[in-house]
Short mmCIF file of C-alpha atoms in Angstrom, two decimals:
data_model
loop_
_atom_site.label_atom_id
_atom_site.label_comp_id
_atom_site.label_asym_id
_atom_site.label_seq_id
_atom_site.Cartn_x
_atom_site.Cartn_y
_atom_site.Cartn_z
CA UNK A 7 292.60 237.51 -42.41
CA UNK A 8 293.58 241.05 -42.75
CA UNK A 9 292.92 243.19 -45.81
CA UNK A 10 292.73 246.73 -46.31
CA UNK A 11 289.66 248.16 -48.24
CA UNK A 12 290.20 251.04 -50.97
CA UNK A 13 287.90 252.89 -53.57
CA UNK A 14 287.91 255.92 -55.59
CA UNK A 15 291.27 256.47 -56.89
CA UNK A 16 290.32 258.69 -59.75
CA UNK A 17 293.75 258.98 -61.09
CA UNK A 18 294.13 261.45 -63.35
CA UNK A 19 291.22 263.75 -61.82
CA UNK A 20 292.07 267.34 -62.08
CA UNK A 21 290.71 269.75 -59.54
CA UNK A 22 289.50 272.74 -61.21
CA UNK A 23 292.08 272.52 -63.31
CA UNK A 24 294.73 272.18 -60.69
CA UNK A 25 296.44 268.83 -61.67
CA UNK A 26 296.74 266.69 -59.03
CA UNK A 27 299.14 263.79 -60.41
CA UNK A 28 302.15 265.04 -57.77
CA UNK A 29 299.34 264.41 -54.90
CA UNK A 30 298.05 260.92 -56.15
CA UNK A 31 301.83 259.68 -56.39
CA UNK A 32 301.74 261.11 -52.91
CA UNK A 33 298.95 259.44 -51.36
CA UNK A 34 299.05 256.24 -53.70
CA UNK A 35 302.96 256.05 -52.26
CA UNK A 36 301.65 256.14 -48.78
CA UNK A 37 299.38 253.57 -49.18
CA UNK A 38 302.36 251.05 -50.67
CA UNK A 39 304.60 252.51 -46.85
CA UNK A 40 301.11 251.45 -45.09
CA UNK A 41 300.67 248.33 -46.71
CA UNK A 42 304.20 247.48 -46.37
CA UNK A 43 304.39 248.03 -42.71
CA UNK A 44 300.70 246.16 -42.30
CA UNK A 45 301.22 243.50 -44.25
CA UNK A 46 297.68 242.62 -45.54
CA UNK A 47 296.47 239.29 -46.38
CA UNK A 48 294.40 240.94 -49.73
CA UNK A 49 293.88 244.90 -50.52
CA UNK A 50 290.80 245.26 -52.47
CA UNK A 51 289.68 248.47 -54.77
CA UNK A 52 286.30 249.02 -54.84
CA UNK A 53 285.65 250.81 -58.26
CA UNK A 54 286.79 254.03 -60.15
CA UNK A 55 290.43 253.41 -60.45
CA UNK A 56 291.00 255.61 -63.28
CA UNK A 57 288.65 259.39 -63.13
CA UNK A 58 288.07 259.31 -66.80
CA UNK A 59 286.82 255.29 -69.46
CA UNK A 60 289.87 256.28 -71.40
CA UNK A 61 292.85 257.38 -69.29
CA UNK A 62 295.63 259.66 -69.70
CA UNK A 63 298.75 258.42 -70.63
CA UNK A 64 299.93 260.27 -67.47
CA UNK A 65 297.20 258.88 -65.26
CA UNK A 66 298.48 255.44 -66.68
CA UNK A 67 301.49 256.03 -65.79
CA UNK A 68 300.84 256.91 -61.90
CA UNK A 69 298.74 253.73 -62.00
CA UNK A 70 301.38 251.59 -63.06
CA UNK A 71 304.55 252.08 -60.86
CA UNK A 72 301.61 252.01 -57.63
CA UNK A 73 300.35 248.26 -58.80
CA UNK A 74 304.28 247.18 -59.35
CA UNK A 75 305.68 248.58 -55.78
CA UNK A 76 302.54 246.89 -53.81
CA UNK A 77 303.63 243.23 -55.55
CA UNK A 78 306.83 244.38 -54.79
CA UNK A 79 306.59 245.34 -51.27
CA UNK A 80 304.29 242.42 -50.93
CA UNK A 81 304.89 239.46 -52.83
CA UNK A 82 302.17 236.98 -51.44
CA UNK A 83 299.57 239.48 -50.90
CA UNK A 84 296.78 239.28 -52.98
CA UNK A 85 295.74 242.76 -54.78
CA UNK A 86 291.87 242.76 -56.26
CA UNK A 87 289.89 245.70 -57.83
CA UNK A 88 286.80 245.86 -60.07
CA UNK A 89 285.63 248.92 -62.57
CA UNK A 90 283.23 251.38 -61.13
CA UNK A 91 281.40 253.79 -63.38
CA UNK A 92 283.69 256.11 -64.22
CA UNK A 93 286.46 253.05 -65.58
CA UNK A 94 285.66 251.40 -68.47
CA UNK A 95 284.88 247.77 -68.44
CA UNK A 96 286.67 246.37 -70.68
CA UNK A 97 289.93 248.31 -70.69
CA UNK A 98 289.82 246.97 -66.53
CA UNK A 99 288.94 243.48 -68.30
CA UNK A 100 291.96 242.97 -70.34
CA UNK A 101 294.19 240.68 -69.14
CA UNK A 102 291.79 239.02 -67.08
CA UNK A 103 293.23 235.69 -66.54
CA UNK A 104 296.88 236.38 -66.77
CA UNK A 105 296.77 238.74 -64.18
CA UNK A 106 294.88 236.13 -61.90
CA UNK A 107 297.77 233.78 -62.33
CA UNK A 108 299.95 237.15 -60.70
CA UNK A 109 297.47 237.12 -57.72
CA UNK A 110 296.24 240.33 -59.11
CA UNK A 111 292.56 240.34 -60.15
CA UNK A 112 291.29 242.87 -62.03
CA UNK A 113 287.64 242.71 -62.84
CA UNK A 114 285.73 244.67 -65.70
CA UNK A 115 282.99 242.88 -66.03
CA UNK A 116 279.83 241.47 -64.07
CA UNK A 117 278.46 238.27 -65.04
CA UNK A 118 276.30 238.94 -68.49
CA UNK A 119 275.20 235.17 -69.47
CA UNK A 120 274.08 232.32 -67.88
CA UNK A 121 276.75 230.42 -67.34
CA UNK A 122 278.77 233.37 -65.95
CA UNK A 123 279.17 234.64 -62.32
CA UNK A 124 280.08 236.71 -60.13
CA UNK A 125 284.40 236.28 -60.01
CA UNK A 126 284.94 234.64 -56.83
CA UNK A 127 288.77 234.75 -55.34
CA UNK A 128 289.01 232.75 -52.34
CA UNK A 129 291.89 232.76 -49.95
CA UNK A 130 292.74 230.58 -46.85
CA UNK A 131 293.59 231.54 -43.00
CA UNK A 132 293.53 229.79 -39.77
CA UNK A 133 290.11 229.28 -39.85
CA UNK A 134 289.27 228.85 -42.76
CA UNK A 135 288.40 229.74 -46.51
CA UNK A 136 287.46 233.37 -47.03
CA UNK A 137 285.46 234.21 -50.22
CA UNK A 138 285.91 237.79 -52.03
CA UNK A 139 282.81 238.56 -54.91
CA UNK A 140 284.10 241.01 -57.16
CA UNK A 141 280.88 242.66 -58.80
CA UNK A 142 281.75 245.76 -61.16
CA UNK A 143 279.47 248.15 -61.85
CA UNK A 144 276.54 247.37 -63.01
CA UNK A 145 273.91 248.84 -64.85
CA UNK A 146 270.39 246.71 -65.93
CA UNK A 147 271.46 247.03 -69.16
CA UNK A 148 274.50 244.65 -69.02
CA UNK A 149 273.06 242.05 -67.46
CA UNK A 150 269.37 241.89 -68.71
CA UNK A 151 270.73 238.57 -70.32
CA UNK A 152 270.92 237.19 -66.79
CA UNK A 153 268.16 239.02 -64.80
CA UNK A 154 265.25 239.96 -67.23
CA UNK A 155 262.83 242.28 -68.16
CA UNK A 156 259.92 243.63 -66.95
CA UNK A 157 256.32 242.86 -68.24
CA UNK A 158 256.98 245.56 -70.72
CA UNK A 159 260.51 244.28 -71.72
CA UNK A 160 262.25 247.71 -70.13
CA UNK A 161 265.58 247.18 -67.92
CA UNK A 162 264.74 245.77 -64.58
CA UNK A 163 265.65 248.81 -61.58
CA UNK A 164 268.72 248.81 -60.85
CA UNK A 165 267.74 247.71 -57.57
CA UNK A 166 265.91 244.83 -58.79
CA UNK A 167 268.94 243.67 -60.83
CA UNK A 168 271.25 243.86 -57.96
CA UNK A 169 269.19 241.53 -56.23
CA UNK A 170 268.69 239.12 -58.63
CA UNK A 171 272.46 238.89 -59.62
CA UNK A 172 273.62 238.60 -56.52
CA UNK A 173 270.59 235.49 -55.46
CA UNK A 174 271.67 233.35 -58.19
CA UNK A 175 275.08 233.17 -56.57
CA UNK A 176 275.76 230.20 -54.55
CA UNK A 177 277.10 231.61 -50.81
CA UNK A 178 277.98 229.23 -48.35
CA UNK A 179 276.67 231.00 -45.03
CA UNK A 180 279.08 229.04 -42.88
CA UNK A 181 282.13 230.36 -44.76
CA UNK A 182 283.10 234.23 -44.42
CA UNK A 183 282.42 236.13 -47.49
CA UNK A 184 283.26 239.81 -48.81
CA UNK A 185 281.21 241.58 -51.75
CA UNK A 186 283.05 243.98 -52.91
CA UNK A 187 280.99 246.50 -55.06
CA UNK A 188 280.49 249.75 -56.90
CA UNK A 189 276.73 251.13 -56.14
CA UNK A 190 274.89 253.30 -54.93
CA UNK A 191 273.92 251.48 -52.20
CA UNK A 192 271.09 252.81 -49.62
CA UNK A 193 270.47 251.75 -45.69
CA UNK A 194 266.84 250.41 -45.12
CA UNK A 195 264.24 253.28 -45.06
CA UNK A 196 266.59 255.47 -46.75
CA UNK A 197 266.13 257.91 -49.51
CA UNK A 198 269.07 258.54 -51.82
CA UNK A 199 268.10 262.50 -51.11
CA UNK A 200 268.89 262.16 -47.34
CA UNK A 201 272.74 260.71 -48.46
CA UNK A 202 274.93 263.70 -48.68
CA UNK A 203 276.02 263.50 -51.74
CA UNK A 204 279.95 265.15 -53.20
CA UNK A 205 279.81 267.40 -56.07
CA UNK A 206 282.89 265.06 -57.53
CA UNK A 207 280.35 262.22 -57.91
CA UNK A 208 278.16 261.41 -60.98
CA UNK A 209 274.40 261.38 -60.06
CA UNK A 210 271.77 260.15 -61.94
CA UNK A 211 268.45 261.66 -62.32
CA UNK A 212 266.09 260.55 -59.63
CA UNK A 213 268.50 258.98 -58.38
CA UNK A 214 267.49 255.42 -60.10
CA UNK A 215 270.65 254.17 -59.24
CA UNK A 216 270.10 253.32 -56.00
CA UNK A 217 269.85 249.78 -54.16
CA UNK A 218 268.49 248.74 -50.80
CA UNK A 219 271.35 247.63 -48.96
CA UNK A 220 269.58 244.50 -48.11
CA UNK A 221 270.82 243.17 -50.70
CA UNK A 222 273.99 242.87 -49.07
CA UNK A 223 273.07 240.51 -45.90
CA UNK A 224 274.46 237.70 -47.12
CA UNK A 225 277.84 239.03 -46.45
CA UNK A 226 279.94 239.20 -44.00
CA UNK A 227 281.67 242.38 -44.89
CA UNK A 228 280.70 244.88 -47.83
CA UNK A 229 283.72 246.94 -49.56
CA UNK A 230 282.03 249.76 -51.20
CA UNK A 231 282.98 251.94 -53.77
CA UNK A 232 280.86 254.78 -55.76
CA UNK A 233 280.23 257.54 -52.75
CA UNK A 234 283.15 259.98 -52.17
CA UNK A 235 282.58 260.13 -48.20
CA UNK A 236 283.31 257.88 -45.81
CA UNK A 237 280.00 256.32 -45.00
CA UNK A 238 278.49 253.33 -43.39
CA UNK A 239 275.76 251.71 -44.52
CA UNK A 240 273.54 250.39 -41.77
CA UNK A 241 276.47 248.47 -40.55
CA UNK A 242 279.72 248.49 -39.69
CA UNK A 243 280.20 246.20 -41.76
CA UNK A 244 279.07 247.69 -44.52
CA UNK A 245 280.81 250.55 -45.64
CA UNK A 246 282.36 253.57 -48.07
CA UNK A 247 285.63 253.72 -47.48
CA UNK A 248 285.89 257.15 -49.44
CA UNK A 249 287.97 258.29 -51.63
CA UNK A 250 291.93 258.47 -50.89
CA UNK A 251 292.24 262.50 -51.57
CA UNK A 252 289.44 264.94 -51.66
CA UNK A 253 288.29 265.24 -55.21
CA UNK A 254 286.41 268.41 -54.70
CA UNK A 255 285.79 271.33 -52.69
CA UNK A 256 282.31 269.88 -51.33
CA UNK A 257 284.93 267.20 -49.66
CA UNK A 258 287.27 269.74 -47.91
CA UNK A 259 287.70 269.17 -44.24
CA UNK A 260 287.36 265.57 -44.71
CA UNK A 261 289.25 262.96 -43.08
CA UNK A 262 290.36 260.14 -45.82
CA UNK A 263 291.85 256.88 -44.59
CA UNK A 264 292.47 252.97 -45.56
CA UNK A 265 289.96 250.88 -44.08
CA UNK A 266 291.76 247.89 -42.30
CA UNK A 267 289.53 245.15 -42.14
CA UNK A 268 291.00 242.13 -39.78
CA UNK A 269 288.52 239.15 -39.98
CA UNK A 270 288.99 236.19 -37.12
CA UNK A 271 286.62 232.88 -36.80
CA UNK A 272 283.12 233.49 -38.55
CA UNK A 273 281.53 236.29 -36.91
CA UNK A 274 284.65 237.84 -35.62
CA UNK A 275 285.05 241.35 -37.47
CA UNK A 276 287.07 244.39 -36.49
CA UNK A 277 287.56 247.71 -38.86
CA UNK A 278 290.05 250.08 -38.27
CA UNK A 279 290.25 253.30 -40.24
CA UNK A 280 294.51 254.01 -40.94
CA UNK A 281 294.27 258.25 -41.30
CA UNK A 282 295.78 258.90 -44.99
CA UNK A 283 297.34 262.87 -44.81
CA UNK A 284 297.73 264.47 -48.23
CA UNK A 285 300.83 266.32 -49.66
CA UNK A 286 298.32 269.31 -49.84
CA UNK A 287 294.78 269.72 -48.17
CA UNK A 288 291.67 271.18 -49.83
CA UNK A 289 290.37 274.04 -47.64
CA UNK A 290 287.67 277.07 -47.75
CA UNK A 291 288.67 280.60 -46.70
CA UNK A 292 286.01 282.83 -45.59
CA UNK A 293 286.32 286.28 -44.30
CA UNK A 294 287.22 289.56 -45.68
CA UNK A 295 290.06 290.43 -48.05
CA UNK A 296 292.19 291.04 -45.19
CA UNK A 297 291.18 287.94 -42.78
CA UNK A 298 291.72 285.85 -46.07
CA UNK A 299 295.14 286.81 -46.85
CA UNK A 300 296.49 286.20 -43.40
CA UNK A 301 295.35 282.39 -44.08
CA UNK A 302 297.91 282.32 -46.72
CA UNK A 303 298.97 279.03 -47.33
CA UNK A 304 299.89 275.80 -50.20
CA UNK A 305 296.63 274.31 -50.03
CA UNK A 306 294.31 273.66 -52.38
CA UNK A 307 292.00 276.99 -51.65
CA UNK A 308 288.79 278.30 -52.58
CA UNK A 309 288.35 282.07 -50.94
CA UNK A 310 285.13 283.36 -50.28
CA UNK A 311 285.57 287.00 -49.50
CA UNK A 312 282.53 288.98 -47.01
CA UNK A 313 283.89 292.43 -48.11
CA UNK A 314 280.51 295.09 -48.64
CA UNK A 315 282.56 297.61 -49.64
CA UNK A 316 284.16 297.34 -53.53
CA UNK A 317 287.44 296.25 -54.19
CA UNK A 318 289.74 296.49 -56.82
CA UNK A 319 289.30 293.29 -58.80
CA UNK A 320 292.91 293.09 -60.50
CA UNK A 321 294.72 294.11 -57.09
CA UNK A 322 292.39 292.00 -54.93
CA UNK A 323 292.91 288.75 -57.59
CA UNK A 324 297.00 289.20 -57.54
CA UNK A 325 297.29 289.54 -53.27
CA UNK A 326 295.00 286.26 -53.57
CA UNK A 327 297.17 284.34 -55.47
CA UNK A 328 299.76 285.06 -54.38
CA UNK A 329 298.97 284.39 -50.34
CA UNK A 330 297.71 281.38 -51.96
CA UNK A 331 299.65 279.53 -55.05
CA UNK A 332 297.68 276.66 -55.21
CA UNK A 333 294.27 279.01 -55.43
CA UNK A 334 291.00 276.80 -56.93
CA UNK A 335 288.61 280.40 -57.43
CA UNK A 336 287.20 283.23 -55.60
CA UNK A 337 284.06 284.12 -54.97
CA UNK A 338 282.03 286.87 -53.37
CA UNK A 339 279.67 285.92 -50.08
CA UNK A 340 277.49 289.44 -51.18
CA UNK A 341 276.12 290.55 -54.60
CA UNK A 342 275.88 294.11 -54.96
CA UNK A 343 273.38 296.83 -56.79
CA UNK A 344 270.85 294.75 -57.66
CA UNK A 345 269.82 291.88 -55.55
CA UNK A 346 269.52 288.84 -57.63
CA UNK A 347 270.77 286.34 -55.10
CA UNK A 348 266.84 285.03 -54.73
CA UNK A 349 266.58 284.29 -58.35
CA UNK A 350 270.38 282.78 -58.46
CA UNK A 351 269.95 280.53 -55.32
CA UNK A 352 266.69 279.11 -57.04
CA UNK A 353 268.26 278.14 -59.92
CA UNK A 354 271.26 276.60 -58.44
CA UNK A 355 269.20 274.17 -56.58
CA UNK A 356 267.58 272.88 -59.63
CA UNK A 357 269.48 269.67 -61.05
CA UNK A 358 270.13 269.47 -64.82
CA UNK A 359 266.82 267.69 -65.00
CA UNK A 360 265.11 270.39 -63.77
CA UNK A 361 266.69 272.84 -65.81
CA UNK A 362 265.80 271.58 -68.68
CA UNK A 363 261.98 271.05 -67.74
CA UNK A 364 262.38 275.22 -66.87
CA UNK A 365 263.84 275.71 -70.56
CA UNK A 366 261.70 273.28 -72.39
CA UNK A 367 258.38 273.85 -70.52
CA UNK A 368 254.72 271.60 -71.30
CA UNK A 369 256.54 268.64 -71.35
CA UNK A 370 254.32 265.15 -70.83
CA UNK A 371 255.27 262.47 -68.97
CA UNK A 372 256.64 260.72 -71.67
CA UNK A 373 259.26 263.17 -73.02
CA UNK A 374 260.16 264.13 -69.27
CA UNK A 375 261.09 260.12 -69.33
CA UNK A 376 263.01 260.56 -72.56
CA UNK A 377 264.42 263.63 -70.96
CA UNK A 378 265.79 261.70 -67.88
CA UNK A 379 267.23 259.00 -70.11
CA UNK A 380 269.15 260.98 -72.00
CA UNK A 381 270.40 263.21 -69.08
CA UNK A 382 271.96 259.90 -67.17
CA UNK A 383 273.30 258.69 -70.46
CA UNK A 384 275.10 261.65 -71.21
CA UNK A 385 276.76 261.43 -67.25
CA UNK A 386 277.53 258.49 -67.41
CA UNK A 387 279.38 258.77 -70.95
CA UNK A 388 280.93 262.11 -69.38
#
């Protein structure tokens, strides 16, 4: 069984601005020319398939024409995705079982009563059945109907939920199964602050989001979605396959690629990452005015200049763009005059959480909870 393991679309996203929807048709066309020469068994998207709940009519329309050329190119392969947080739900939902009668499944929703489950899609090989679990995102919310409360009737962790959604399901251990999921999913002994983290990504406060990846042993491969680098996560097995194109500068340099999975007899994995080159990279230029300008290029730039001496802002902006069309912003490495670069790095480091505790000051424990629910509601709705 061969399929190839995709996340993170985010069509539609615009890049400071820039709009990117030449460089998705791009990159989403090379991925059809990959698949096509391939030929995969099953290409699964692993959450965010759209960058904003209610897409463009643009970002609709790249979406579109890359579905139809994949069934075209590959009639008898089947194509699977679920939301991730940044999709909504039931937009991904509609359609549901039509689309499963197309061999495409596209999966909004987790589970949310009892006599719901996880969507199961199983296909058949040479040895055997494979089993695909398509779980959504999910937050405690949406299925407390399933898992529960705590003692004091709040939302179970999301952790805690995971679990619990994903013991009730029935998983033959002698078959080979696939989760394919959208969380934030940590290895054993991990804290969610020692996973580097991309500035394109939506991160809760506290990071309550997170889930012990143990939760995932019950599988014999785990296609992730939700983090923007390519990651594993305590396996090999279990993985981030990253996003398709760089989504931010924090992500420049990166190397983004189709994870081909190729699954023999039970036990019998191999990955293979297929290298996925954009129409444009995203870069940083350091140096002086000079050093930048002789980097000129049609990249997707962000210039950081080292200059001490002044320069004349109007004149230094137009050489910029110019060497560089495609220019994100500049900045400057040095502040001058007055040195407030101790008092500016300390407040960049604080997250909006911690802002907001510096604004609102004597806060108790139980507005500073109020205060974190609030924060994550609002990034999530954003």
């Amino acid at each position: 069984m061969k399929f190839f393991h995709l996340s993170d679309l985010h069509i539609g996203l615009k890049l400071m601005n820039r709009d990117l929807r030449e460089d998705q048709e791009y990159i989403l066309g090379r991925i059809v020319q990959i698949a096509a020469e391939e030929k995969p068994d099953a290409i699964v998207i692993a959450g965010d398939i759209y960058d904003k709940a209610i897409p463009s009519v643009e970002a609709v329309e790249v979406f579109d024409p890359f579905i139809a050329n994949l069934m075209a190119c590959l009639p008898d392969t089947t194509i699977m995705m679920i939301s991730g947080n940044h999709d909504s739900a039931p937009r991904v939902n509609c359609f549901r079982r039509i689309l499963s009668q197309q061999n495409l499944y596209m999966i909004g929703k987790p589970p949310q009563n009892e006599c719901e489950y996880i969507e199961k899609v199983t296909l058949q090989d040479a040895f055997g059945p494979v089993n695909f679990y398509l779980l959504p995102f999910v937050k405690p919310s949406m299925v407390k109907n399933i898992v529960g409360v705590d003692e004091i009737g709040n939302h179970l962790s999301y952790d805690s939920a995971i679990h619990k959604l994903i013991a009730r399901e029935e998983i033959s251990e002698e078959e080979r199964n696939v989760l394919v999921s959208h969380q934030f999913y940590l290895p054993a002994g991990t804290r969610p602050d020692q996973v580097e983290r991309m500035d394109s990504e939506i991160q809760t406060v506290g990071d309550i989001d997170g889930v012990s990846a143990d939760a995932l042993e019950r599988f014999d491969y785990a296609a992730l979605g939700h983090i923007h680098k390519p990651m594993k996560v305590g396996s090999e097995f279990y993985r981030y396959c990253g996003t398709p194109l760089a989504c931010s500068v924090s992500e420049a340099g990166q190397r983004k690629g189709i994870v081909m999975v190729e699954m023999g007899a039970k036990g019998h994995i191999e990955t293979t990452v297929i290298p996925l080159e954009p129409l444009r990279q995203v870069r940083v230029v350091k140096g002086t005015l000079e050093e930048a300008l002789g980097q000129g290029c049609e990249d997707y730039v962000t210039v950081i200049l080292t200059d001490k001496a002044d320069l004349d802002g109007i004149d230094m902006q137009d050489r910029i763009r110019k060497a560089f069309p495609n220019l994100l912003e500049i900045r400057r490495e040095t502040l001058r005059r007055a040195d407030y670069s101790r008092k500016f790095a300390a407040e960049e480091r604080l997250n909006p959480f911690e802002l907001c505790c510096a604004f609102l000051k004597d806060l108790d424990d139980s507005e500073k909870e109020l205060l974190k629910d609030v924060i994550n509601f609002v990034q999530e709705a954003q």
